[in-house]
Short mmCIF file of C-alpha atoms in Angstrom, two decimals:
data_model
loop_
_atom_site.label_atom_id
_atom_site.label_comp_id
_atom_site.label_asym_id
_atom_site.label_seq_id
_atom_site.Cartn_x
_atom_site.Cartn_y
_atom_site.Cartn_z
CA MET A 1201 -13.13 -0.66 1.88
CA TYR A 1202 -10.05 1.48 2.49
CA VAL A 1203 -10.78 3.57 5.58
CA ARG A 1204 -7.62 5.64 6.08
CA ASN A 1205 -7.88 9.26 4.95
CA ASN A 1206 -4.57 9.17 3.10
CA ILE A 1207 -3.55 6.14 1.09
CA ARG A 1208 -0.16 4.86 2.20
CA TRP A 1209 2.62 5.09 -0.36
CA ARG A 1210 3.33 1.39 -0.10
CA VAL A 1211 -0.25 0.75 -1.26
CA VAL A 1212 0.17 3.21 -4.13
CA TRP A 1213 3.43 1.55 -5.11
CA LYS A 1214 1.89 -1.92 -4.91
CA TYR A 1215 -0.68 -1.04 -7.56
CA SER A 1216 1.58 1.23 -9.64
CA ARG A 1217 5.02 -0.34 -9.69
CA ARG A 1218 4.53 -2.53 -12.75
CA SER A 1219 3.13 0.24 -14.93
CA VAL A 1220 5.64 2.83 -13.65
CA CYS A 1221 8.54 0.53 -14.49
CA ILE A 1222 7.15 0.00 -17.98
CA PHE A 1223 6.64 3.74 -18.51
CA LEU A 1224 10.14 4.46 -17.21
CA LEU A 1225 11.83 1.87 -19.38
CA TYR A 1226 9.89 2.90 -22.48
CA ALA A 1227 10.58 6.64 -22.03
CA PHE A 1228 14.28 5.91 -21.49
CA LEU A 1229 14.36 3.83 -24.67
CA VAL A 1230 12.72 6.65 -26.65
CA CYS A 1231 15.30 9.14 -25.37
CA VAL A 1232 18.20 6.84 -26.24
CA VAL A 1233 16.88 6.24 -29.75
CA TYR A 1234 16.18 9.94 -30.33
CA GLY A 1235 19.39 11.31 -28.76
CA PRO A 1236 22.49 9.08 -28.76
CA LEU A 1237 21.28 6.95 -31.69
CA ASN A 1238 20.09 10.07 -33.57
CA PHE A 1239 16.80 8.64 -34.93
CA LYS A 1240 14.96 11.96 -34.99
CA SER A 1241 12.17 10.56 -37.13
CA ILE A 1242 10.50 8.83 -34.17
CA ALA A 1243 9.27 12.20 -32.85
CA ILE A 1244 5.70 13.18 -33.63
CA PRO A 1245 3.92 16.55 -33.35
CA TRP A 1246 2.64 17.36 -29.89
CA GLN A 1247 -0.79 18.66 -30.97
CA PRO A 1248 -2.39 15.30 -31.93
CA VAL A 1249 -0.99 13.71 -28.76
CA ALA A 1250 -2.52 16.46 -26.63
CA THR A 1251 -5.84 16.08 -28.44
CA LEU A 1252 -5.78 12.34 -27.81
CA GLY A 1253 -5.02 12.97 -24.13
CA ILE A 1254 -8.07 15.22 -23.80
CA ALA A 1255 -10.28 12.61 -25.44
CA VAL A 1256 -8.93 9.83 -23.22
CA SER A 1257 -9.46 11.91 -20.09
CA PHE A 1258 -13.13 12.42 -20.98
CA TYR A 1259 -13.54 8.73 -21.74
CA ILE A 1260 -12.02 7.41 -18.51
CA GLY A 1261 -13.89 10.07 -16.55
CA PHE A 1262 -17.16 8.75 -17.97
CA LYS A 1263 -16.12 5.19 -17.15
CA ASN A 1264 -15.16 6.10 -13.59
CA ASN A 1265 -18.52 7.77 -12.99
CA GLY A 1266 -20.24 4.55 -14.02
CA SER A 1267 -17.95 2.49 -11.81
CA TYR A 1268 -18.59 4.68 -8.78
CA ASP A 1269 -22.34 4.55 -9.39
CA ARG A 1270 -22.16 0.76 -9.15
CA PHE A 1271 -20.20 0.94 -5.89
CA TRP A 1272 -22.51 3.52 -4.38
CA GLU A 1273 -25.64 1.60 -5.36
CA GLY A 1274 -24.14 -1.50 -3.75
CA ARG A 1275 -23.45 0.44 -0.56
CA GLN A 1276 -26.99 1.84 -0.53
CA LEU A 1277 -28.42 -1.64 -0.94
CA TRP A 1278 -26.44 -2.88 2.04
CA GLY A 1279 -27.51 0.15 4.01
CA GLY A 1280 -31.06 -0.94 3.28
CA ILE A 1281 -30.24 -4.46 4.44
CA VAL A 1282 -29.02 -3.04 7.76
CA ASN A 1283 -32.17 -0.97 8.28
CA TYR A 1284 -34.66 -3.66 7.26
CA SER A 1285 -32.86 -6.27 9.35
CA ARG A 1286 -33.32 -4.07 12.39
CA LEU A 1287 -36.93 -3.43 11.42
CA TRP A 1288 -37.56 -7.17 11.05
CA ALA A 1289 -36.19 -7.85 14.52
CA VAL A 1290 -38.26 -5.08 16.09
CA GLN A 1291 -41.44 -6.26 14.35
CA ALA A 1292 -40.84 -9.88 15.31
CA LEU A 1293 -40.21 -9.02 18.95
CA GLU A 1294 -43.05 -6.51 19.35
CA PHE A 1295 -45.76 -8.05 17.16
CA ILE A 1296 -45.37 -11.62 18.40
CA THR A 1297 -46.39 -11.77 22.05
CA SER A 1298 -48.04 -14.43 24.18
CA ARG A 1299 -51.47 -13.02 23.34
CA VAL A 1300 -53.56 -14.63 20.57
CA ASP A 1301 -54.32 -11.66 18.28
CA ALA A 1302 -56.09 -13.44 15.40
CA PRO A 1303 -59.86 -13.34 16.08
CA ASP A 1304 -60.55 -16.37 13.89
CA VAL A 1305 -58.06 -18.70 15.64
CA ASN A 1306 -58.89 -20.59 18.81
CA ALA A 1307 -55.51 -21.43 20.34
CA PRO A 1308 -53.86 -21.16 23.75
CA GLU A 1309 -51.57 -18.30 24.61
CA ALA A 1310 -47.89 -18.81 23.92
CA THR A 1311 -45.72 -19.91 26.79
CA ALA A 1312 -42.56 -18.01 27.62
CA GLU A 1313 -40.50 -20.89 26.27
CA GLU A 1314 -42.38 -20.98 22.97
CA LEU A 1315 -42.20 -17.22 22.62
CA THR A 1316 -38.46 -17.14 23.24
CA GLY A 1317 -37.90 -19.93 20.73
CA ARG A 1318 -39.94 -18.24 18.00
CA HIS A 1319 -38.27 -14.88 18.56
CA GLN A 1320 -34.85 -16.47 18.44
CA ARG A 1321 -35.59 -18.42 15.25
CA LEU A 1322 -36.96 -15.41 13.40
CA VAL A 1323 -34.11 -13.12 14.40
CA HIS A 1324 -31.33 -15.66 13.96
CA ARG A 1325 -32.62 -16.59 10.52
CA GLN A 1326 -32.30 -12.94 9.54
CA ILE A 1327 -28.65 -12.97 10.59
CA ALA A 1328 -28.19 -16.17 8.59
CA TRP A 1329 -29.83 -14.52 5.58
CA CYS A 1330 -27.46 -11.52 5.69
CA ASN A 1331 -24.41 -13.77 5.88
CA SER A 1332 -25.77 -16.02 3.14
CA VAL A 1333 -26.29 -13.07 0.79
CA ARG A 1334 -22.72 -11.94 1.48
CA LEU A 1335 -21.26 -15.39 0.84
CA GLN A 1336 -23.27 -15.83 -2.35
CA LEU A 1337 -22.11 -12.47 -3.71
CA ARG A 1338 -18.49 -13.42 -3.00
CA ARG A 1339 -18.88 -17.04 -4.17
CA GLN A 1340 -17.78 -18.27 -0.72
CA VAL A 1341 -20.77 -20.36 0.37
CA ALA A 1342 -18.85 -23.64 0.42
CA ASP A 1343 -15.97 -22.12 2.40
CA TYR A 1344 -17.79 -20.27 5.18
CA TRP A 1345 -21.29 -21.71 5.46
CA ASP A 1346 -20.49 -23.80 8.54
CA THR A 1347 -19.07 -20.83 10.46
CA ASP A 1348 -21.17 -17.90 9.24
CA VAL A 1349 -24.62 -19.28 8.40
CA ALA A 1350 -25.23 -22.71 9.92
CA PRO A 1351 -24.95 -21.54 13.58
CA PHE A 1352 -28.05 -19.37 13.08
CA LEU A 1353 -30.22 -22.11 11.58
CA SER A 1354 -31.46 -25.43 12.85
CA GLN A 1355 -29.50 -28.46 11.70
CA LYS A 1356 -32.33 -29.56 9.41
CA GLU A 1357 -32.75 -26.12 7.87
CA SER A 1358 -29.03 -25.81 7.22
CA ASP A 1359 -28.77 -29.27 5.66
CA ASP A 1360 -31.84 -28.70 3.48
CA ILE A 1361 -30.73 -25.44 1.87
CA ARG A 1362 -26.93 -25.26 1.96
CA ASN A 1363 -26.48 -26.99 -1.41
CA LEU A 1364 -29.24 -25.10 -3.21
CA GLN A 1365 -28.44 -22.54 -5.89
CA ASN A 1366 -29.77 -19.63 -3.82
CA PRO A 1367 -29.80 -20.47 -0.10
CA ALA A 1368 -30.59 -16.89 0.92
CA ALA A 1369 -33.86 -16.94 -1.02
CA HIS A 1370 -34.89 -20.12 0.78
CA ILE A 1371 -34.11 -18.61 4.18
CA ILE A 1372 -36.70 -15.92 3.41
CA ARG A 1373 -39.10 -18.70 2.42
CA LEU A 1374 -38.55 -20.33 5.82
CA GLN A 1375 -39.36 -17.02 7.47
CA ALA A 1376 -42.57 -16.70 5.45
CA ALA A 1377 -43.57 -20.26 6.32
CA GLU A 1378 -43.19 -19.56 10.03
CA LEU A 1379 -45.25 -16.38 9.69
CA ARG A 1380 -48.04 -18.42 8.11
CA ILE A 1381 -47.98 -20.80 11.07
CA LEU A 1382 -48.05 -17.89 13.49
CA ARG A 1383 -51.07 -16.42 11.71
CA GLU A 1384 -53.13 -19.47 10.76
CA ASP A 1385 -52.26 -22.08 13.39
CA ARG A 1386 -51.19 -20.17 16.49
CA GLY A 1387 -53.03 -16.89 15.98
CA LEU A 1388 -50.13 -14.92 17.45
CA LEU A 1389 -50.31 -12.54 14.49
CA ASN A 1390 -53.35 -10.71 13.21
CA ASP A 1391 -53.83 -9.85 9.55
CA PHE A 1392 -52.22 -6.42 9.81
CA GLN A 1393 -49.14 -7.69 11.63
CA HIS A 1394 -48.78 -10.59 9.21
CA MET A 1395 -49.02 -8.22 6.25
CA ARG A 1396 -46.41 -5.85 7.69
CA LEU A 1397 -43.94 -8.66 8.32
CA MET A 1398 -44.49 -10.01 4.81
CA GLN A 1399 -43.83 -6.54 3.41
CA THR A 1400 -40.51 -6.50 5.23
CA LEU A 1401 -39.63 -9.87 3.70
CA GLU A 1402 -40.59 -8.49 0.29
CA GLU A 1403 -38.25 -5.55 0.77
CA LEU A 1404 -35.44 -7.91 1.80
CA TYR A 1405 -36.01 -9.85 -1.42
CA ASN A 1406 -35.80 -6.58 -3.37
CA LEU A 1407 -32.51 -5.68 -1.70
CA GLN A 1408 -31.07 -9.11 -2.40
CA GLY A 1409 -32.21 -8.86 -6.02
CA GLY A 1410 -30.53 -5.47 -6.36
CA CYS A 1411 -27.23 -6.92 -5.14
CA GLU A 1412 -27.56 -9.88 -7.49
CA ARG A 1413 -28.25 -7.54 -10.41
CA ILE A 1414 -24.97 -5.69 -9.81
CA LYS A 1415 -23.07 -8.95 -9.26
CA ASN A 1416 -24.44 -10.73 -12.33
CA THR A 1417 -24.36 -7.76 -14.71
CA PRO A 1418 -20.71 -6.92 -15.38
CA PHE A 1419 -19.66 -3.38 -16.16
CA PRO A 1420 -20.04 -2.98 -19.97
CA ARG A 1421 -16.86 -4.48 -21.32
CA GLN A 1422 -16.67 -2.04 -24.23
CA TYR A 1423 -16.13 0.77 -21.74
CA ALA A 1424 -13.77 -1.13 -19.48
CA TYR A 1425 -11.68 -2.63 -22.30
CA TYR A 1426 -11.30 0.44 -24.47
CA SER A 1427 -10.53 2.60 -21.45
CA PHE A 1428 -7.51 0.38 -20.80
CA VAL A 1429 -6.51 0.38 -24.49
CA PHE A 1430 -6.81 4.15 -24.90
CA VAL A 1431 -4.77 4.89 -21.77
CA TRP A 1432 -1.93 2.67 -22.91
CA LEU A 1433 -2.13 4.02 -26.47
CA PHE A 1434 -1.81 7.55 -25.11
CA SER A 1435 1.06 6.48 -22.84
CA THR A 1436 2.83 4.97 -25.86
CA LEU A 1437 2.56 8.15 -27.93
CA LEU A 1438 3.23 10.56 -25.07
CA PRO A 1439 7.07 10.42 -24.96
CA LEU A 1440 7.19 10.57 -28.77
CA GLY A 1441 5.32 13.87 -28.64
CA LEU A 1442 7.11 15.31 -25.62
CA ILE A 1443 10.65 14.68 -26.81
CA SER A 1444 10.46 17.07 -29.74
CA GLU A 1445 9.14 19.79 -27.43
CA PHE A 1446 12.02 19.35 -24.98
CA ALA A 1447 14.53 19.10 -27.85
CA GLN A 1448 13.68 22.67 -28.80
CA MET A 1449 15.09 23.76 -25.43
CA GLY A 1450 18.43 22.09 -26.14
CA PRO A 1451 19.83 18.60 -26.78
CA ASP A 1452 20.30 17.83 -23.10
CA HIS A 1453 16.71 18.65 -22.29
CA ILE A 1454 15.39 15.58 -24.10
CA TRP A 1455 16.02 13.59 -20.91
CA LEU A 1456 13.28 15.59 -19.21
CA THR A 1457 10.95 13.50 -21.34
CA ILE A 1458 11.46 10.61 -18.91
CA PRO A 1459 10.11 12.11 -15.65
CA PHE A 1460 7.32 14.10 -17.29
CA SER A 1461 6.22 11.23 -19.49
CA VAL A 1462 6.22 8.80 -16.56
CA LEU A 1463 4.32 11.23 -14.34
CA ILE A 1464 1.59 11.98 -16.89
CA SER A 1465 1.24 8.32 -17.86
CA TRP A 1466 1.05 7.31 -14.19
CA VAL A 1467 -1.75 9.81 -13.55
CA PHE A 1468 -3.82 8.55 -16.48
CA ASN A 1469 -3.19 4.92 -15.59
CA THR A 1470 -4.05 5.49 -11.92
CA ILE A 1471 -7.38 7.07 -12.86
CA GLU A 1472 -8.13 4.08 -15.07
CA VAL A 1473 -7.16 1.59 -12.33
CA VAL A 1474 -9.33 3.39 -9.75
CA GLY A 1475 -12.33 2.98 -12.03
CA HIS A 1476 -11.45 -0.64 -12.75
CA THR A 1477 -11.23 -1.58 -9.07
CA SER A 1478 -14.65 -0.02 -8.40
CA GLU A 1479 -16.53 -1.88 -11.14
CA ASN A 1480 -17.51 -4.86 -9.00
CA PRO A 1481 -18.23 -3.80 -5.40
CA PHE A 1482 -18.79 -7.31 -4.01
CA GLU A 1483 -15.42 -8.96 -4.68
CA ASN A 1484 -13.90 -8.60 -1.18
CA GLN A 1485 -11.17 -6.31 -2.49
CA MET A 1486 -9.66 -3.12 -1.07
CA ASN A 1487 -12.24 -0.73 -2.56
CA ASP A 1488 -15.35 -2.90 -2.19
CA VAL A 1489 -18.40 -2.70 0.05
CA PRO A 1490 -17.36 -3.99 3.52
CA MET A 1491 -20.06 -6.66 3.69
CA THR A 1492 -18.37 -8.74 6.40
CA SER A 1493 -18.24 -5.74 8.72
CA ILE A 1494 -21.84 -4.82 7.89
CA CYS A 1495 -23.02 -8.36 8.63
CA ARG A 1496 -21.19 -8.28 11.95
CA THR A 1497 -22.92 -4.99 12.83
CA ILE A 1498 -26.30 -6.53 12.00
CA GLU A 1499 -25.50 -9.60 14.10
CA ILE A 1500 -24.53 -7.49 17.10
CA ASP A 1501 -27.64 -5.30 16.87
CA LEU A 1502 -30.09 -8.17 16.45
CA ARG A 1503 -28.60 -10.40 19.12
CA GLU A 1504 -28.58 -7.55 21.60
CA MET A 1505 -32.27 -6.98 20.81
CA LEU A 1506 -32.81 -10.59 21.86
CA GLY A 1507 -31.05 -9.85 25.14
CA GLU A 1508 -28.00 -11.96 24.35
CA THR A 1509 -24.78 -10.93 26.03
CA ASN A 1510 -22.18 -13.13 24.34
CA VAL A 1511 -22.16 -11.06 21.17
CA PRO A 1512 -18.99 -10.72 19.07
CA LYS A 1513 -17.02 -7.51 18.77
CA LYS A 1514 -17.17 -5.21 15.79
CA LEU A 1515 -14.62 -5.94 13.10
CA GLU A 1516 -11.59 -3.67 12.89
CA PRO A 1517 -9.72 -2.70 9.71
CA ILE A 1518 -6.83 -4.91 8.66
CA ASP A 1519 -4.00 -2.84 7.16
CA ASP A 1520 -6.47 0.07 6.86
CA ILE A 1521 -8.95 -2.10 4.94
CA LEU A 1522 -12.39 -2.97 6.31
CA TYR A 1523 -13.76 -6.16 4.78
#
């Protein structure tokens, strides 16, 4: 996610240089053919070009609204992941105490060592789940599992689920299995507490499913494809319509077609590119949801709730981009 208020010109040029060079070369060619080579027949009336431009602007505006909706929904889902991760940690730490709360279970009270271990497992698994969801959405599980997920799981848990199709879903299953043990075998949870924790797991599943829906359902290609086609069709016709208008001002004015044609084409193309780069918010690109930073925030919050002091620092933007 780009975090600087004003986009640097080098970033603008990076994403615009190819199209600007094409627009510039094409407009220059049109002027040469129309003026020095005297092929006046290439000019077309301005009115249909203007009408096409209005239609294209409506079309790409509609597409960009849809693209932004996908980005914003993705950001809301990750905002929910942050909140429910904190809620899970608070519930785990405050519900699970040394006292046996289940009236139908005859078991000894939990020792301090057992309690610390259970708290740590439940909270660390949640951190592992967040990182696993992020890696799955970015198709990076094989690359970063050992550094971002495995440290928060036991060796057996990590080995058992790392090669599964959906490791994050199985981390939630591990959480549910431990809750069952805490309720039925140890009695450290009563029915109400067990139900509340299971509801939190259910909500985490819903949030993961929402992210997977956006990831696995591409933006409708008919909108994305034709938006690109219409913008370049308009950019192709634009200098042909402008040149006759400038020619009415005098033969030397036809060269004004170049800057105005390039400027208008660049604006339309930039609007189209902005929508295109917002279609898929989980690709680890400049305009995407900063999932790595969000996961780091969750890790810091949850580990500090456990009383850990060796927590990592928050991630800082790299070249004004927060990943």
